[in-house]
Amino acid sequence: MASSVTTAGTGPVFHLEEEHAHAEGSSTMLGFWLYLMSDCLIFAMLFAAYGVLGGNYAAGPAPKDLFDLDLVAVNTTMLLFSSITYGFAMLTMDKGRVAATQAWLAVTGLFGLAFLSIELYEFAHMIHEGATPQRSAFLSSFFTLVGTHGLHVTFGTVWLVTLMTQVARFGLTEANRRRLMCLSMFWHFLDVVWIGVFTFVYLMGMLR
Amino acid sequence: MSAHDHAEGHGHAHGGAAHGSFKGYLIGFVLSVILTAIPFWLVMSGAIDNKQATAIVIMAFAVVQIVVHMVFFLHMNTASEGGWSMLALIFTLILVVIVLTGSLWVMYHLNANMMPGLHDMREMP
């Protein structure tokens, strides 16, 4: 029956002899999305740790004594602006306009740097007041969560500068477009995480 | 011809359609500014007297804003990557919900039961 299909002398074949062609990098976006999902799990753990430990002040400073919502609002604005300017970079990239893409990427990078500077200022201010990560479980989990997000933004900015150099040297090649799209997802993903941070850590911290 | 179609189907990740449009980014930006401004205003002005109610409202705003970012900035839809990215997202969300609610629930009860001087302690020998 089934054996009649196979040619004499060869066993039945249960897999494709030859893998069908994949364009180079065609699976990169899905793979990068899976990386982002695993990163999302890291942040979920850190949020859970903060949720559990966030009320343990050890007779130290509480969120109300430390957080400055005006500063956080400015910080959030920086990140939101950087998201839309990265979107504009993607749109100009689609049109193949190298100079405009580079300009929007530069603006995005500046907003990212502004975000990082404000965050570092906030951290330095807190540590100066004695609210160091060692002070209480609340502060340990706070610095771990917000610091991890800040580290992501730092690496995103480094990546952005790297890609700007790439685009400057080689133009908007297929590989560079793909890399820019990966960074775009990374950047917007960090903005999504920041929504969780300002809601759960800062706003709800002030409500405690 | 058919081979070309095949390659197109696989190469849609770097096709133009996945990036959204100027209008889409603008709508997403305006929505997220509104959805950010309202919770900040609620907390800073104390417009709602009840703190718990405020917390629930700002959490709802956060959820809506996350969806807005997913749709307008990350261009999530059920069709991208043949549905695999949506599947991965749903799987991740399930894990995130289990991790968050599980940790908070268990640790809250552990904390509550470890507190000295609670009513069930009186019944202890």
CSV table of C-alpha atoms in Angstrom, one decimal:
chain,number,residue,atom,x,y,z
A,1,MET,CA,0.0,0.0,0.0
A,2,ALA,CA,2.1,2.9,1.3
A,3,SER,CA,5.3,1.1,0.2
A,4,SER,CA,4.1,1.3,-3.4
A,5,VAL,CA,4.7,5.0,-3.2
A,6,THR,CA,8.4,4.7,-2.3
A,7,THR,CA,10.8,3.7,-4.9
A,8,ALA,CA,12.5,0.3,-4.7
A,9,GLY,CA,15.5,0.2,-2.4
A,10,THR,CA,14.8,3.3,-0.4
A,11,GLY,CA,12.9,3.5,2.8
A,12,PRO,CA,10.0,5.7,3.3
A,13,VAL,CA,10.9,9.4,3.9
A,14,PHE,CA,9.1,11.2,6.6
A,15,HIS,CA,10.7,14.6,6.4
A,16,LEU,CA,11.3,17.1,3.7
A,17,GLU,CA,14.5,16.2,1.8
A,18,GLU,CA,15.4,19.9,1.4
A,19,GLU,CA,14.3,22.7,3.7
A,20,HIS,CA,12.4,25.2,1.7
A,21,ALA,CA,14.2,28.5,1.2
A,22,HIS,CA,14.0,31.1,4.0
A,23,ALA,CA,15.0,34.6,3.1
A,24,GLU,CA,18.0,35.8,5.1
A,25,GLY,CA,16.8,37.3,8.4
A,26,SER,CA,13.2,36.4,7.7
A,27,SER,CA,12.8,34.8,11.2
A,28,THR,CA,14.8,37.5,13.0
A,29,MET,CA,11.7,39.6,14.0
A,30,LEU,CA,9.9,36.6,15.5
A,31,GLY,CA,13.1,35.5,17.3
A,32,PHE,CA,13.6,39.0,18.7
A,33,TRP,CA,9.9,39.1,19.8
A,34,LEU,CA,10.5,35.9,21.8
A,35,TYR,CA,13.6,37.5,23.4
A,36,LEU,CA,11.4,40.5,24.4
A,37,MET,CA,8.9,38.1,25.9
A,38,SER,CA,11.6,36.5,28.0
A,39,ASP,CA,12.7,40.0,29.0
A,40,CYS,CA,9.1,40.6,30.0
A,41,LEU,CA,9.3,37.7,32.3
A,42,ILE,CA,12.4,39.1,34.0
A,43,PHE,CA,10.5,42.3,34.6
A,44,ALA,CA,7.5,40.3,35.9
A,45,MET,CA,9.8,38.7,38.5
A,46,LEU,CA,11.1,42.1,39.5
A,47,PHE,CA,7.6,43.6,39.7
A,48,ALA,CA,6.5,40.6,41.9
A,49,ALA,CA,9.6,41.2,44.2
A,50,TYR,CA,8.7,44.8,44.5
A,51,GLY,CA,5.1,44.0,45.1
A,52,VAL,CA,6.0,41.7,47.9
A,53,LEU,CA,8.7,43.8,49.5
A,54,GLY,CA,7.6,47.3,48.6
A,55,GLY,CA,5.9,47.9,52.0
A,56,ASN,CA,8.9,46.8,54.1
A,57,TYR,CA,10.5,50.2,55.0
A,58,ALA,CA,12.5,48.9,58.0
A,59,ALA,CA,11.6,52.2,59.7
A,60,GLY,CA,13.3,54.0,56.8
A,61,PRO,CA,12.0,56.4,54.3
A,62,ALA,CA,8.7,55.6,52.5
A,63,PRO,CA,7.8,56.4,48.9
A,64,LYS,CA,6.1,59.6,50.0
A,65,ASP,CA,9.3,60.9,51.5
A,66,LEU,CA,11.4,60.0,48.4
A,67,PHE,CA,9.5,60.3,45.2
A,68,ASP,CA,9.0,63.5,43.3
A,69,LEU,CA,6.1,63.0,40.9
A,70,ASP,CA,6.9,66.2,38.9
A,71,LEU,CA,10.3,64.6,38.1
A,72,VAL,CA,8.7,61.3,37.2
A,73,ALA,CA,6.1,63.1,35.0
A,74,VAL,CA,9.0,64.8,33.1
A,75,ASN,CA,10.8,61.5,32.8
A,76,THR,CA,7.7,59.8,31.4
A,77,THR,CA,7.3,62.6,28.9
A,78,MET,CA,10.9,62.1,27.7
A,79,LEU,CA,10.3,58.4,27.1
A,80,LEU,CA,7.0,59.0,25.4
A,81,PHE,CA,8.6,61.6,23.0
A,82,SER,CA,11.4,59.2,22.3
A,83,SER,CA,8.9,56.5,21.3
A,84,ILE,CA,7.1,58.7,18.8
A,85,THR,CA,10.4,60.1,17.4
A,86,TYR,CA,11.6,56.5,16.9
A,87,GLY,CA,8.3,55.8,15.1
A,88,PHE,CA,9.1,58.8,12.8
A,89,ALA,CA,12.6,57.3,12.2
A,90,MET,CA,10.9,54.1,11.1
A,91,LEU,CA,8.6,55.9,8.7
A,92,THR,CA,11.5,57.9,7.1
A,93,MET,CA,13.4,54.6,6.9
A,94,ASP,CA,10.6,53.1,4.9
A,95,LYS,CA,10.9,56.0,2.4
A,96,GLY,CA,14.7,55.4,2.2
A,97,ARG,CA,15.6,58.9,3.4
A,98,VAL,CA,18.9,58.3,5.2
A,99,ALA,CA,19.5,61.8,6.5
A,100,ALA,CA,16.0,62.2,7.9
A,101,THR,CA,16.3,58.7,9.5
A,102,GLN,CA,19.6,59.6,11.1
A,103,ALA,CA,18.1,62.9,12.4
A,104,TRP,CA,15.1,61.2,14.0
A,105,LEU,CA,17.4,58.5,15.5
A,106,ALA,CA,19.6,61.3,17.0
A,107,VAL,CA,16.5,63.0,18.5
A,108,THR,CA,15.4,59.6,20.0
A,109,GLY,CA,18.9,59.1,21.5
A,110,LEU,CA,18.8,62.6,23.0
A,111,PHE,CA,15.4,61.9,24.6
A,112,GLY,CA,16.8,58.6,25.9
A,113,LEU,CA,19.8,60.4,27.4
A,114,ALA,CA,17.6,63.0,29.0
A,115,PHE,CA,15.6,60.2,30.6
A,116,LEU,CA,18.7,58.5,31.9
A,117,SER,CA,20.1,61.8,33.2
A,118,ILE,CA,16.9,62.6,35.1
A,119,GLU,CA,16.8,59.0,36.5
A,120,LEU,CA,20.4,59.2,37.6
A,121,TYR,CA,19.8,62.6,39.2
A,122,GLU,CA,16.8,61.0,41.1
A,123,PHE,CA,18.9,58.1,42.2
A,124,ALA,CA,21.8,60.3,43.3
A,125,HIS,CA,19.4,62.5,45.2
A,126,MET,CA,17.9,59.5,47.0
A,127,ILE,CA,21.3,58.0,47.9
A,128,HIS,CA,22.5,61.4,49.1
A,129,GLU,CA,19.5,61.4,51.5
A,130,GLY,CA,20.6,58.0,52.8
A,131,ALA,CA,18.0,56.0,50.9
A,132,THR,CA,20.5,53.5,49.5
A,133,PRO,CA,19.6,50.1,48.2
A,134,GLN,CA,20.9,48.6,51.5
A,135,ARG,CA,18.5,50.7,53.6
A,136,SER,CA,15.4,48.6,53.4
A,137,ALA,CA,13.8,45.8,51.4
A,138,PHE,CA,11.6,48.4,49.8
A,139,LEU,CA,14.6,50.3,48.5
A,140,SER,CA,16.5,47.1,47.4
A,141,SER,CA,13.6,46.0,45.3
A,142,PHE,CA,13.0,49.6,44.0
A,143,PHE,CA,16.5,50.1,42.9
A,144,THR,CA,16.6,46.6,41.3
A,145,LEU,CA,13.4,47.1,39.3
A,146,VAL,CA,13.9,50.7,38.2
A,147,GLY,CA,17.7,50.2,37.8
A,148,THR,CA,17.1,47.2,35.5
A,149,HIS,CA,14.8,49.3,33.4
A,150,GLY,CA,17.4,52.1,33.3
A,151,LEU,CA,20.1,49.6,32.3
A,152,HIS,CA,17.9,48.5,29.4
A,153,VAL,CA,17.5,52.1,28.3
A,154,THR,CA,21.3,52.5,28.6
A,155,PHE,CA,22.0,49.5,26.4
A,156,GLY,CA,19.3,50.6,24.0
A,157,THR,CA,21.0,54.0,23.6
A,158,VAL,CA,24.4,52.3,23.0
A,159,TRP,CA,22.7,50.1,20.4
A,160,LEU,CA,21.1,53.2,18.8
A,161,VAL,CA,24.5,54.9,18.5
A,162,THR,CA,26.0,51.7,17.0
A,163,LEU,CA,23.2,51.5,14.4
A,164,MET,CA,23.6,55.2,13.5
A,165,THR,CA,27.2,54.5,12.8
A,166,GLN,CA,26.2,51.5,10.7
A,167,VAL,CA,23.7,53.5,8.7
A,168,ALA,CA,26.2,56.3,8.2
A,169,ARG,CA,28.8,53.9,6.8
A,170,PHE,CA,26.6,51.4,4.9
A,171,GLY,CA,23.3,53.2,4.3
A,172,LEU,CA,19.9,51.7,4.8
A,173,THR,CA,20.8,48.2,3.6
A,174,GLU,CA,18.5,45.3,4.2
A,175,ALA,CA,20.5,44.2,7.3
A,176,ASN,CA,20.5,47.7,8.7
A,177,ARG,CA,16.7,48.0,8.3
A,178,ARG,CA,16.2,44.7,10.1
A,179,ARG,CA,18.5,45.9,12.9
A,180,LEU,CA,16.6,49.2,13.2
A,181,MET,CA,13.3,47.3,13.4
A,182,CYS,CA,14.6,45.1,16.2
A,183,LEU,CA,15.8,48.2,18.1
A,184,SER,CA,12.4,49.8,17.4
A,185,MET,CA,10.6,46.9,19.1
A,186,PHE,CA,13.1,47.0,22.0
A,187,TRP,CA,12.6,50.7,22.5
A,188,HIS,CA,8.8,50.5,22.4
A,189,PHE,CA,8.9,47.5,24.7
A,190,LEU,CA,10.9,49.5,27.3
A,191,ASP,CA,8.2,52.2,27.1
A,192,VAL,CA,5.6,49.6,27.9
A,193,VAL,CA,7.6,48.4,30.9
A,194,TRP,CA,7.9,52.1,32.0
A,195,ILE,CA,4.1,52.3,32.1
A,196,GLY,CA,4.1,49.5,34.6
A,197,VAL,CA,6.9,51.2,36.6
A,198,PHE,CA,5.3,54.7,36.9
A,199,THR,CA,1.9,53.2,37.7
A,200,PHE,CA,2.9,50.5,40.2
A,201,VAL,CA,6.0,52.0,41.7
A,202,TYR,CA,5.6,55.8,41.6
A,203,LEU,CA,1.9,56.6,41.5
A,204,MET,CA,0.8,53.7,43.7
A,205,GLY,CA,3.7,54.4,46.0
A,206,MET,CA,2.4,57.9,46.6
A,207,LEU,CA,-1.0,56.3,47.5
A,208,ARG,CA,0.3,54.1,50.2
B,1,MET,CA,6.2,33.1,-10.0
B,2,SER,CA,5.0,30.9,-7.2
B,3,ALA,CA,8.5,30.8,-5.7
B,4,HIS,CA,8.5,34.5,-5.7
B,5,ASP,CA,5.1,34.6,-3.9
B,6,HIS,CA,6.5,32.1,-1.4
B,7,ALA,CA,9.5,34.3,-0.7
B,8,GLU,CA,7.2,37.3,-0.3
B,9,GLY,CA,5.2,35.4,2.3
B,10,HIS,CA,8.2,34.7,4.3
B,11,GLY,CA,9.7,38.1,3.9
B,12,HIS,CA,6.7,40.1,5.2
B,13,ALA,CA,8.6,40.9,8.4
B,14,HIS,CA,10.6,43.5,6.6
B,15,GLY,CA,7.8,44.6,4.2
B,16,GLY,CA,6.6,48.1,4.5
B,17,ALA,CA,3.2,47.2,6.0
B,18,ALA,CA,4.5,46.2,9.4
B,19,HIS,CA,5.6,49.7,10.3
B,20,GLY,CA,2.3,51.4,10.7
B,21,SER,CA,1.7,54.9,9.4
B,22,PHE,CA,2.2,58.5,10.4
B,23,LYS,CA,-1.4,58.7,11.4
B,24,GLY,CA,-1.2,55.5,13.5
B,25,TYR,CA,1.9,56.7,15.4
B,26,LEU,CA,0.2,60.1,16.0
B,27,ILE,CA,-3.0,58.5,17.3
B,28,GLY,CA,-1.0,56.2,19.6
B,29,PHE,CA,1.0,59.2,20.8
B,30,VAL,CA,-2.0,61.4,21.6
B,31,LEU,CA,-3.8,58.5,23.3
B,32,SER,CA,-0.8,57.6,25.4
B,33,VAL,CA,-0.3,61.3,26.5
B,34,ILE,CA,-3.9,61.4,27.6
B,35,LEU,CA,-3.7,58.0,29.3
B,36,THR,CA,-0.5,59.1,31.1
B,37,ALA,CA,-1.7,62.6,32.1
B,38,ILE,CA,-5.0,61.5,33.7
B,39,PRO,CA,-3.4,59.0,36.3
B,40,PHE,CA,-0.7,61.5,37.2
B,41,TRP,CA,-3.4,64.2,37.6
B,42,LEU,CA,-5.6,61.9,39.7
B,43,VAL,CA,-2.7,61.1,42.1
B,44,MET,CA,-1.2,64.6,42.3
B,45,SER,CA,-4.5,66.4,42.9
B,46,GLY,CA,-6.1,63.6,44.9
B,47,ALA,CA,-9.3,64.1,42.9
B,48,ILE,CA,-10.7,60.8,44.2
B,49,ASP,CA,-10.9,60.7,48.0
B,50,ASN,CA,-10.7,56.9,48.3
B,51,LYS,CA,-7.1,55.8,47.8
B,52,GLN,CA,-8.1,52.2,46.9
B,53,ALA,CA,-10.5,53.5,44.2
B,54,THR,CA,-7.7,55.7,42.8
B,55,ALA,CA,-5.3,52.8,42.7
B,56,ILE,CA,-7.9,50.7,40.7
B,57,VAL,CA,-8.6,53.5,38.3
B,58,ILE,CA,-4.9,54.2,37.6
B,59,MET,CA,-4.2,50.5,37.1
B,60,ALA,CA,-7.1,50.4,34.6
B,61,PHE,CA,-5.5,53.3,32.7
B,62,ALA,CA,-2.1,51.5,32.7
B,63,VAL,CA,-3.7,48.4,31.2
B,64,VAL,CA,-5.4,50.5,28.5
B,65,GLN,CA,-2.2,52.4,27.8
B,66,ILE,CA,-0.2,49.1,27.5
B,67,VAL,CA,-2.7,47.9,24.9
B,68,VAL,CA,-2.5,51.2,23.0
B,69,HIS,CA,1.3,50.9,22.9
B,70,MET,CA,1.1,47.3,21.7
B,71,VAL,CA,-1.3,48.1,18.9
B,72,PHE,CA,0.1,51.5,17.7
B,73,PHE,CA,3.8,51.3,18.5
B,74,LEU,CA,4.6,47.6,18.5
B,75,HIS,CA,2.0,46.9,15.7
B,76,MET,CA,0.7,43.7,17.4
B,77,ASN,CA,-2.0,42.0,15.6
B,78,THR,CA,-3.2,38.4,15.2
B,79,ALA,CA,-1.8,38.2,11.6
B,80,SER,CA,1.9,39.2,12.2
B,81,GLU,CA,4.4,36.4,11.9
B,82,GLY,CA,1.5,34.0,11.1
B,83,GLY,CA,0.0,34.5,14.6
B,84,TRP,CA,3.1,33.2,16.4
B,85,SER,CA,4.0,36.5,18.0
B,86,MET,CA,0.5,36.8,19.3
B,87,LEU,CA,0.7,33.2,20.7
B,88,ALA,CA,4.0,34.0,22.4
B,89,LEU,CA,2.5,37.2,23.8
B,90,ILE,CA,-0.5,35.3,25.2
B,91,PHE,CA,1.7,32.6,26.7
B,92,THR,CA,3.9,35.3,28.4
B,93,LEU,CA,0.9,37.2,29.7
B,94,ILE,CA,-0.4,34.0,31.3
B,95,LEU,CA,3.0,33.4,33.0
B,96,VAL,CA,3.1,37.1,34.1
B,97,VAL,CA,-0.3,36.9,35.7
B,98,ILE,CA,0.6,33.6,37.5
B,99,VAL,CA,3.8,35.1,38.8
B,100,LEU,CA,2.3,38.4,39.9
B,101,THR,CA,-0.9,37.2,41.5
B,102,GLY,CA,0.7,34.1,42.9
B,103,SER,CA,3.6,36.0,44.6
B,104,LEU,CA,1.4,38.8,45.9
B,105,TRP,CA,-1.3,36.4,47.1
B,106,VAL,CA,0.9,33.9,48.9
B,107,MET,CA,3.3,36.5,50.4
B,108,TYR,CA,0.4,38.7,51.6
B,109,HIS,CA,-1.1,35.8,53.5
B,110,LEU,CA,2.3,34.7,54.8
B,111,ASN,CA,2.9,38.2,56.0
B,112,ALA,CA,-0.5,38.5,57.6
B,113,ASN,CA,-0.2,35.1,59.4
B,114,MET,CA,3.3,35.9,60.6
B,115,MET,CA,2.2,39.1,62.3
B,116,PRO,CA,2.3,38.7,66.1
B,117,GLY,CA,-0.9,39.6,68.0
B,118,LEU,CA,-3.4,38.7,65.4
B,119,HIS,CA,-6.6,37.0,66.4
B,120,ASP,CA,-5.6,33.5,65.4
B,121,MET,CA,-2.6,33.8,67.7
B,122,ARG,CA,-4.8,34.0,70.8
B,123,GLU,CA,-6.1,30.5,70.2
B,124,MET,CA,-2.6,29.1,70.1
B,125,PRO,CA,-1.2,27.4,73.2
